[in-house]
Amino acid sequence: MKALLLSDIHSNAVALQAVLHHASVLGAFDEVWVAGDTVGYGPSPNECIDILREQSAIVVAGNHDLAAVGKIDVHAFNSYAAAAIRWTKEVLTPESTKYLNGLSTTVTYQDFTIVHGSPRDPVWEYLMEYEAAEANLEHFDTAHCVIGHSHLPLVFTLEEGKDPVVSLPMNADEVQLSGRAFVNPGSVGQPRDGNNMASYAVVDTVTDSVMFHRVEYDIAETQRRMKERELPQVLVDRIAMGR
Ligand code: ZN
């Protein structure tokens, strides 16, 4: 079985469509899993939710998703993120609000636990160092864990009696998931690793491996939509920088 791993789409429907197109050209996939932050920052929250519904995606809630439906106070965010959340709240359709309200913060599926931040703190913890990953091992029961939140594509593999391995995969890199592993597919809609191309991964549950991809998309079109919706200029500029 092959599943697309997506995270941090952040209302960037142009990037999401480019990723789905890229993945379908590469070959068939059976499922779509999303590690949170479908909305926030970007211009097309309803469109992104509609696409995930069409795909019958397995989706968890991230901090921005929870804020967009009032479950987290916007004061927990910086002023630019908060402005985008306020705007998102206003434009969400009743169906989209219902969809976001129905999301859990943790989903266990086959050999994977899917969260936004980390198993012990699914909403807020940034898993960027293997020490933190190691400390999270006792907080979930499956072999592997899909995470998002940091917007950085990475894999931690932790095997008993072996040194932990941290991989920072580039486009077309394949990583074997041995032992217990954490996989962050990077961000579809707002990459922050210095590369402005949309990031995603494909997990093959038969070979227990993950392939990482970067996809060019029409950044100018997303920026045009953001300006039209009067979202903060800092956020408009940011997606072109990949930071
Ligand atoms: Zn995010």
PDB file of C-alpha atoms and ligand atoms in Angstrom:
ATOM      1  CA  MET A   1       0.000   0.000   0.000  1.00  0.00           C
ATOM      2  CA  LYS A   2       1.219   3.463  -0.847  1.00  0.00           C
ATOM      3  CA  ALA A   3       0.144   6.560   1.054  1.00  0.00           C
ATOM      4  CA  LEU A   4       0.937  10.169   0.326  1.00  0.00           C
ATOM      5  CA  LEU A   5       2.260  11.909   3.407  1.00  0.00           C
ATOM      6  CA  LEU A   6       1.299  15.572   3.481  1.00  0.00           C
ATOM      7  CA  SER A   7       1.570  18.206   6.177  1.00  0.00           C
ATOM      8  CA  ASP A   8       1.282  21.948   6.709  1.00  0.00           C
ATOM      9  CA  ILE A   9      -0.720  22.629   3.558  1.00  0.00           C
ATOM     10  CA  HIS A  10      -1.672  25.982   5.090  1.00  0.00           C
ATOM     11  CA  SER A  11      -4.497  26.895   2.715  1.00  0.00           C
ATOM     12  CA  ASN A  12      -2.194  26.774  -0.308  1.00  0.00           C
ATOM     13  CA  ALA A  13      -4.475  25.022  -2.816  1.00  0.00           C
ATOM     14  CA  VAL A  14      -2.171  25.745  -5.767  1.00  0.00           C
ATOM     15  CA  ALA A  15       0.661  23.864  -4.042  1.00  0.00           C
ATOM     16  CA  LEU A  16      -1.668  21.048  -2.935  1.00  0.00           C
ATOM     17  CA  GLN A  17      -2.962  20.534  -6.470  1.00  0.00           C
ATOM     18  CA  ALA A  18       0.587  20.525  -7.846  1.00  0.00           C
ATOM     19  CA  VAL A  19       1.574  17.861  -5.293  1.00  0.00           C
ATOM     20  CA  LEU A  20      -1.413  15.635  -6.092  1.00  0.00           C
ATOM     21  CA  HIS A  21      -0.732  15.984  -9.793  1.00  0.00           C
ATOM     22  CA  HIS A  22       2.964  15.179  -9.337  1.00  0.00           C
ATOM     23  CA  ALA A  23       2.142  12.127  -7.219  1.00  0.00           C
ATOM     24  CA  SER A  24      -0.401  10.777  -9.689  1.00  0.00           C
ATOM     25  CA  VAL A  25       2.035  11.134 -12.579  1.00  0.00           C
ATOM     26  CA  LEU A  26       4.663   9.204 -10.586  1.00  0.00           C
ATOM     27  CA  GLY A  27       2.298   6.300  -9.995  1.00  0.00           C
ATOM     28  CA  ALA A  28      -0.826   5.191  -8.206  1.00  0.00           C
ATOM     29  CA  PHE A  29      -1.301   5.894  -4.516  1.00  0.00           C
ATOM     30  CA  ASP A  30      -3.941   4.336  -2.318  1.00  0.00           C
ATOM     31  CA  GLU A  31      -4.392   6.851   0.451  1.00  0.00           C
ATOM     32  CA  VAL A  32      -3.593  10.367   1.596  1.00  0.00           C
ATOM     33  CA  TRP A  33      -2.504  11.064   5.188  1.00  0.00           C
ATOM     34  CA  VAL A  34      -2.226  14.617   6.484  1.00  0.00           C
ATOM     35  CA  ALA A  35      -0.277  15.564   9.636  1.00  0.00           C
ATOM     36  CA  GLY A  36      -2.158  18.780  10.359  1.00  0.00           C
ATOM     37  CA  ASP A  37      -2.263  22.513   9.632  1.00  0.00           C
ATOM     38  CA  THR A  38      -4.449  22.210   6.567  1.00  0.00           C
ATOM     39  CA  VAL A  39      -5.423  25.863   7.068  1.00  0.00           C
ATOM     40  CA  GLY A  40      -3.773  29.073   8.315  1.00  0.00           C
ATOM     41  CA  TYR A  41      -1.395  31.551   6.595  1.00  0.00           C
ATOM     42  CA  GLY A  42      -2.685  30.968   3.049  1.00  0.00           C
ATOM     43  CA  PRO A  43      -5.559  32.120   0.830  1.00  0.00           C
ATOM     44  CA  SER A  44      -7.668  29.007   0.081  1.00  0.00           C
ATOM     45  CA  PRO A  45      -8.806  27.171   3.237  1.00  0.00           C
ATOM     46  CA  ASN A  46     -12.153  25.888   1.909  1.00  0.00           C
ATOM     47  CA  GLU A  47     -10.608  24.693  -1.352  1.00  0.00           C
ATOM     48  CA  CYS A  48      -7.914  22.727   0.513  1.00  0.00           C
ATOM     49  CA  ILE A  49     -10.469  21.096   2.803  1.00  0.00           C
ATOM     50  CA  ASP A  50     -12.659  20.205  -0.208  1.00  0.00           C
ATOM     51  CA  ILE A  51      -9.692  18.537  -1.924  1.00  0.00           C
ATOM     52  CA  LEU A  52      -8.891  16.460   1.194  1.00  0.00           C
ATOM     53  CA  ARG A  53     -12.532  15.432   1.503  1.00  0.00           C
ATOM     54  CA  GLU A  54     -12.557  14.342  -2.152  1.00  0.00           C
ATOM     55  CA  GLN A  55      -9.438  12.262  -1.461  1.00  0.00           C
ATOM     56  CA  SER A  56     -11.038  10.767   1.691  1.00  0.00           C
ATOM     57  CA  ALA A  57      -7.785  11.725   3.392  1.00  0.00           C
ATOM     58  CA  ILE A  58      -6.891  10.684   6.926  1.00  0.00           C
ATOM     59  CA  VAL A  59      -6.276  14.024   8.608  1.00  0.00           C
ATOM     60  CA  VAL A  60      -5.284  15.212  12.079  1.00  0.00           C
ATOM     61  CA  ALA A  61      -5.725  18.700  13.522  1.00  0.00           C
ATOM     62  CA  GLY A  62      -2.775  21.067  13.887  1.00  0.00           C
ATOM     63  CA  ASN A  63      -2.501  24.220  15.980  1.00  0.00           C
ATOM     64  CA  HIS A  64      -3.724  26.457  13.132  1.00  0.00           C
ATOM     65  CA  ASP A  65      -6.709  24.182  12.422  1.00  0.00           C
ATOM     66  CA  LEU A  66      -7.742  24.278  16.082  1.00  0.00           C
ATOM     67  CA  ALA A  67      -7.338  28.070  16.237  1.00  0.00           C
ATOM     68  CA  ALA A  68      -9.438  28.502  13.089  1.00  0.00           C
ATOM     69  CA  VAL A  69     -12.401  26.898  14.855  1.00  0.00           C
ATOM     70  CA  GLY A  70     -11.824  28.692  18.157  1.00  0.00           C
ATOM     71  CA  LYS A  71     -10.358  25.771  20.113  1.00  0.00           C
ATOM     72  CA  ILE A  72      -7.067  27.650  20.637  1.00  0.00           C
ATOM     73  CA  ASP A  73      -6.881  31.366  21.377  1.00  0.00           C
ATOM     74  CA  VAL A  74      -5.285  33.416  18.572  1.00  0.00           C
ATOM     75  CA  HIS A  75      -3.094  35.117  21.184  1.00  0.00           C
ATOM     76  CA  ALA A  76      -0.992  31.945  21.222  1.00  0.00           C
ATOM     77  CA  PHE A  77       0.258  32.970  17.738  1.00  0.00           C
ATOM     78  CA  ASN A  78       2.442  35.773  16.391  1.00  0.00           C
ATOM     79  CA  SER A  79       0.551  38.742  14.958  1.00  0.00           C
ATOM     80  CA  TYR A  80       0.860  37.663  11.287  1.00  0.00           C
ATOM     81  CA  ALA A  81      -0.308  34.118  11.946  1.00  0.00           C
ATOM     82  CA  ALA A  82      -3.100  35.484  14.150  1.00  0.00           C
ATOM     83  CA  ALA A  83      -4.267  37.869  11.405  1.00  0.00           C
ATOM     84  CA  ALA A  84      -4.456  34.972   8.942  1.00  0.00           C
ATOM     85  CA  ILE A  85      -6.333  32.836  11.476  1.00  0.00           C
ATOM     86  CA  ARG A  86      -8.895  35.613  12.040  1.00  0.00           C
ATOM     87  CA  TRP A  87      -9.391  35.916   8.294  1.00  0.00           C
ATOM     88  CA  THR A  88      -9.681  32.120   7.936  1.00  0.00           C
ATOM     89  CA  LYS A  89     -12.315  31.973  10.675  1.00  0.00           C
ATOM     90  CA  GLU A  90     -14.417  34.507   8.786  1.00  0.00           C
ATOM     91  CA  VAL A  91     -14.325  32.767   5.421  1.00  0.00           C
ATOM     92  CA  LEU A  92     -14.671  29.111   6.487  1.00  0.00           C
ATOM     93  CA  THR A  93     -17.930  27.641   5.220  1.00  0.00           C
ATOM     94  CA  PRO A  94     -20.139  25.835   7.771  1.00  0.00           C
ATOM     95  CA  GLU A  95     -19.055  22.543   6.119  1.00  0.00           C
ATOM     96  CA  SER A  96     -15.368  23.409   6.490  1.00  0.00           C
ATOM     97  CA  THR A  97     -15.822  24.437  10.123  1.00  0.00           C
ATOM     98  CA  LYS A  98     -17.620  21.170  10.802  1.00  0.00           C
ATOM     99  CA  TYR A  99     -14.820  19.261   9.080  1.00  0.00           C
ATOM    100  CA  LEU A 100     -12.085  20.926  11.163  1.00  0.00           C
ATOM    101  CA  ASN A 101     -14.120  20.489  14.339  1.00  0.00           C
ATOM    102  CA  GLY A 102     -14.336  16.758  13.632  1.00  0.00           C
ATOM    103  CA  LEU A 103     -10.553  16.215  13.433  1.00  0.00           C
ATOM    104  CA  SER A 104      -8.655  14.435  16.219  1.00  0.00           C
ATOM    105  CA  THR A 105      -5.164  15.472  17.230  1.00  0.00           C
ATOM    106  CA  THR A 106      -3.906  11.865  17.105  1.00  0.00           C
ATOM    107  CA  VAL A 107      -4.826   9.082  14.689  1.00  0.00           C
ATOM    108  CA  THR A 108      -3.490   5.542  14.922  1.00  0.00           C
ATOM    109  CA  TYR A 109      -3.596   3.748  11.605  1.00  0.00           C
ATOM    110  CA  GLN A 110      -1.872   0.481  10.668  1.00  0.00           C
ATOM    111  CA  ASP A 111       1.785   0.755  11.798  1.00  0.00           C
ATOM    112  CA  PHE A 112       1.594   4.531  12.107  1.00  0.00           C
ATOM    113  CA  THR A 113       0.584   7.142  14.639  1.00  0.00           C
ATOM    114  CA  ILE A 114      -0.204  10.435  12.916  1.00  0.00           C
ATOM    115  CA  VAL A 115       0.119  13.709  14.843  1.00  0.00           C
ATOM    116  CA  HIS A 116       0.971  17.325  14.050  1.00  0.00           C
ATOM    117  CA  GLY A 117       3.606  18.060  16.705  1.00  0.00           C
ATOM    118  CA  SER A 118       4.615  14.957  18.660  1.00  0.00           C
ATOM    119  CA  PRO A 119       2.931  11.971  20.350  1.00  0.00           C
ATOM    120  CA  ARG A 120       3.270  13.523  23.823  1.00  0.00           C
ATOM    121  CA  ASP A 121       2.180  16.981  22.694  1.00  0.00           C
ATOM    122  CA  PRO A 122       0.344  16.587  19.371  1.00  0.00           C
ATOM    123  CA  VAL A 123      -0.491  20.265  19.034  1.00  0.00           C
ATOM    124  CA  TRP A 124       2.613  22.240  19.974  1.00  0.00           C
ATOM    125  CA  GLU A 125       5.891  20.281  20.282  1.00  0.00           C
ATOM    126  CA  TYR A 126       8.432  20.732  17.489  1.00  0.00           C
ATOM    127  CA  LEU A 127      10.312  17.462  16.933  1.00  0.00           C
ATOM    128  CA  MET A 128      13.608  18.570  15.444  1.00  0.00           C
ATOM    129  CA  GLU A 129      16.176  16.694  17.533  1.00  0.00           C
ATOM    130  CA  TYR A 130      16.522  12.985  18.084  1.00  0.00           C
ATOM    131  CA  GLU A 131      16.726  13.391  21.886  1.00  0.00           C
ATOM    132  CA  ALA A 132      13.171  14.740  21.830  1.00  0.00           C
ATOM    133  CA  ALA A 133      12.140  11.972  19.427  1.00  0.00           C
ATOM    134  CA  GLU A 134      13.620   9.383  21.791  1.00  0.00           C
ATOM    135  CA  ALA A 135      11.723  10.875  24.745  1.00  0.00           C
ATOM    136  CA  ASN A 136       8.515  10.523  22.733  1.00  0.00           C
ATOM    137  CA  LEU A 137       8.908   6.779  22.058  1.00  0.00           C
ATOM    138  CA  GLU A 138       6.990   5.768  25.180  1.00  0.00           C
ATOM    139  CA  HIS A 139       4.063   7.993  24.191  1.00  0.00           C
ATOM    140  CA  PHE A 140       2.874   5.875  21.246  1.00  0.00           C
ATOM    141  CA  ASP A 141       2.489   2.166  20.504  1.00  0.00           C
ATOM    142  CA  THR A 142       2.892   1.836  16.746  1.00  0.00           C
ATOM    143  CA  ALA A 143       6.223   1.212  15.016  1.00  0.00           C
ATOM    144  CA  HIS A 144       6.295   4.581  13.290  1.00  0.00           C
ATOM    145  CA  CYS A 145       4.996   8.108  13.672  1.00  0.00           C
ATOM    146  CA  VAL A 146       4.154  10.749  11.080  1.00  0.00           C
ATOM    147  CA  ILE A 147       4.723  14.323  12.247  1.00  0.00           C
ATOM    148  CA  GLY A 148       4.590  17.856  10.824  1.00  0.00           C
ATOM    149  CA  HIS A 149       4.687  21.305  12.447  1.00  0.00           C
ATOM    150  CA  SER A 150       8.365  22.232  11.857  1.00  0.00           C
ATOM    151  CA  HIS A 151       7.871  22.378   8.052  1.00  0.00           C
ATOM    152  CA  LEU A 152      11.202  20.515   7.667  1.00  0.00           C
ATOM    153  CA  PRO A 153      11.417  17.170   5.849  1.00  0.00           C
ATOM    154  CA  LEU A 154      13.232  14.735   8.139  1.00  0.00           C
ATOM    155  CA  VAL A 155      13.341  11.179   9.434  1.00  0.00           C
ATOM    156  CA  PHE A 156      14.548   9.888  12.797  1.00  0.00           C
ATOM    157  CA  THR A 157      15.184   6.151  13.031  1.00  0.00           C
ATOM    158  CA  LEU A 158      15.741   4.750  16.509  1.00  0.00           C
ATOM    159  CA  GLU A 159      16.759   1.124  16.841  1.00  0.00           C
ATOM    160  CA  GLU A 160      17.600  -0.566  20.104  1.00  0.00           C
ATOM    161  CA  GLY A 161      21.358  -0.998  20.523  1.00  0.00           C
ATOM    162  CA  LYS A 162      22.151   1.290  17.594  1.00  0.00           C
ATOM    163  CA  ASP A 163      22.924   4.969  17.282  1.00  0.00           C
ATOM    164  CA  PRO A 164      19.921   7.054  16.259  1.00  0.00           C
ATOM    165  CA  VAL A 165      19.934   8.163  12.625  1.00  0.00           C
ATOM    166  CA  VAL A 166      18.721  11.588  11.560  1.00  0.00           C
ATOM    167  CA  SER A 167      18.073  12.019   7.827  1.00  0.00           C
ATOM    168  CA  LEU A 168      17.334  15.316   6.117  1.00  0.00           C
ATOM    169  CA  PRO A 169      16.068  13.983   2.801  1.00  0.00           C
ATOM    170  CA  MET A 170      16.297  15.936  -0.433  1.00  0.00           C
ATOM    171  CA  ASN A 171      14.183  15.543  -3.545  1.00  0.00           C
ATOM    172  CA  ALA A 172      13.979  11.903  -4.694  1.00  0.00           C
ATOM    173  CA  ASP A 173      15.734  10.551  -1.593  1.00  0.00           C
ATOM    174  CA  GLU A 174      14.440   7.271  -0.251  1.00  0.00           C
ATOM    175  CA  VAL A 175      14.709   6.428   3.457  1.00  0.00           C
ATOM    176  CA  GLN A 176      14.275   2.964   4.972  1.00  0.00           C
ATOM    177  CA  LEU A 177      12.162   2.935   8.145  1.00  0.00           C
ATOM    178  CA  SER A 178      14.019   0.536  10.433  1.00  0.00           C
ATOM    179  CA  GLY A 179      13.174   0.137  14.122  1.00  0.00           C
ATOM    180  CA  ARG A 180      10.946   2.924  15.273  1.00  0.00           C
ATOM    181  CA  ALA A 181      10.842   5.948  13.029  1.00  0.00           C
ATOM    182  CA  PHE A 182       9.482   9.464  12.907  1.00  0.00           C
ATOM    183  CA  VAL A 183       8.740  10.885   9.468  1.00  0.00           C
ATOM    184  CA  ASN A 184       8.098  14.536   8.669  1.00  0.00           C
ATOM    185  CA  PRO A 185       7.178  14.972   4.978  1.00  0.00           C
ATOM    186  CA  GLY A 186       7.910  18.719   5.113  1.00  0.00           C
ATOM    187  CA  SER A 187       5.383  21.398   4.245  1.00  0.00           C
ATOM    188  CA  VAL A 188       3.185  21.456   1.143  1.00  0.00           C
ATOM    189  CA  GLY A 189       2.165  25.084   1.418  1.00  0.00           C
ATOM    190  CA  GLN A 190       4.895  26.941   3.306  1.00  0.00           C
ATOM    191  CA  PRO A 191       8.301  25.173   3.210  1.00  0.00           C
ATOM    192  CA  ARG A 192      10.901  26.508   5.673  1.00  0.00           C
ATOM    193  CA  ASP A 193      14.095  24.674   4.760  1.00  0.00           C
ATOM    194  CA  GLY A 194      15.316  27.282   2.300  1.00  0.00           C
ATOM    195  CA  ASN A 195      13.692  25.532  -0.659  1.00  0.00           C
ATOM    196  CA  ASN A 196      10.428  27.117  -1.792  1.00  0.00           C
ATOM    197  CA  MET A 197       9.146  24.048  -3.660  1.00  0.00           C
ATOM    198  CA  ALA A 198       6.219  22.130  -2.140  1.00  0.00           C
ATOM    199  CA  SER A 199       7.379  19.142  -0.082  1.00  0.00           C
ATOM    200  CA  TYR A 200       5.716  15.760   0.362  1.00  0.00           C
ATOM    201  CA  ALA A 201       6.545  12.081   0.766  1.00  0.00           C
ATOM    202  CA  VAL A 202       5.199   8.685  -0.232  1.00  0.00           C
ATOM    203  CA  VAL A 203       5.315   5.798   2.225  1.00  0.00           C
ATOM    204  CA  ASP A 204       5.344   2.235   0.909  1.00  0.00           C
ATOM    205  CA  THR A 205       4.016   0.023   3.709  1.00  0.00           C
ATOM    206  CA  VAL A 206       5.228  -3.157   1.992  1.00  0.00           C
ATOM    207  CA  THR A 207       8.895  -2.154   1.770  1.00  0.00           C
ATOM    208  CA  ASP A 208       8.648   0.114   4.867  1.00  0.00           C
ATOM    209  CA  SER A 209      10.348   2.931   3.017  1.00  0.00           C
ATOM    210  CA  VAL A 210       9.590   6.581   2.353  1.00  0.00           C
ATOM    211  CA  MET A 211      10.362   8.560  -0.785  1.00  0.00           C
ATOM    212  CA  PHE A 212      10.637  12.355  -0.549  1.00  0.00           C
ATOM    213  CA  HIS A 213       9.673  14.791  -3.289  1.00  0.00           C
ATOM    214  CA  ARG A 214       9.868  18.507  -4.065  1.00  0.00           C
ATOM    215  CA  VAL A 215       7.451  20.015  -6.560  1.00  0.00           C
ATOM    216  CA  GLU A 216       7.478  23.344  -8.329  1.00  0.00           C
ATOM    217  CA  TYR A 217       4.189  25.181  -8.241  1.00  0.00           C
ATOM    218  CA  ASP A 218       2.862  28.592  -9.271  1.00  0.00           C
ATOM    219  CA  ILE A 219       4.015  30.573  -6.221  1.00  0.00           C
ATOM    220  CA  ALA A 220       3.036  33.867  -7.910  1.00  0.00           C
ATOM    221  CA  GLU A 221      -0.564  32.668  -8.200  1.00  0.00           C
ATOM    222  CA  THR A 222      -0.751  31.834  -4.480  1.00  0.00           C
ATOM    223  CA  GLN A 223       0.809  35.226  -3.696  1.00  0.00           C
ATOM    224  CA  ARG A 224      -1.735  36.962  -5.955  1.00  0.00           C
ATOM    225  CA  ARG A 225      -4.585  35.286  -4.064  1.00  0.00           C
ATOM    226  CA  MET A 226      -3.041  36.236  -0.712  1.00  0.00           C
ATOM    227  CA  LYS A 227      -2.800  39.899  -1.737  1.00  0.00           C
ATOM    228  CA  GLU A 228      -6.359  39.857  -3.031  1.00  0.00           C
ATOM    229  CA  ARG A 229      -7.487  38.619   0.402  1.00  0.00           C
ATOM    230  CA  GLU A 230      -5.288  41.230   2.109  1.00  0.00           C
ATOM    231  CA  LEU A 231      -3.284  38.682   4.075  1.00  0.00           C
ATOM    232  CA  PRO A 232      -0.091  40.079   5.711  1.00  0.00           C
ATOM    233  CA  GLN A 233       2.677  40.960   3.212  1.00  0.00           C
ATOM    234  CA  VAL A 234       5.250  39.166   5.400  1.00  0.00           C
ATOM    235  CA  LEU A 235       3.383  35.912   4.746  1.00  0.00           C
ATOM    236  CA  VAL A 236       3.105  36.682   1.023  1.00  0.00           C
ATOM    237  CA  ASP A 237       6.880  37.201   0.777  1.00  0.00           C
ATOM    238  CA  ARG A 238       7.708  34.218   2.943  1.00  0.00           C
ATOM    239  CA  ILE A 239       6.418  31.491   0.647  1.00  0.00           C
ATOM    240  CA  ALA A 240       8.746  32.615  -2.135  1.00  0.00           C
ATOM    241  CA  MET A 241      11.747  32.466   0.196  1.00  0.00           C
ATOM    242  CA  GLY A 242      11.022  29.033   1.589  1.00  0.00           C
ATOM    243  CA  ARG A 243      11.723  30.292   5.108  1.00  0.00           C
TER     244      ARG A 243
HETATM  245 ZN    ZN B   1       2.379  24.691  10.100  1.00  0.00          ZN
END
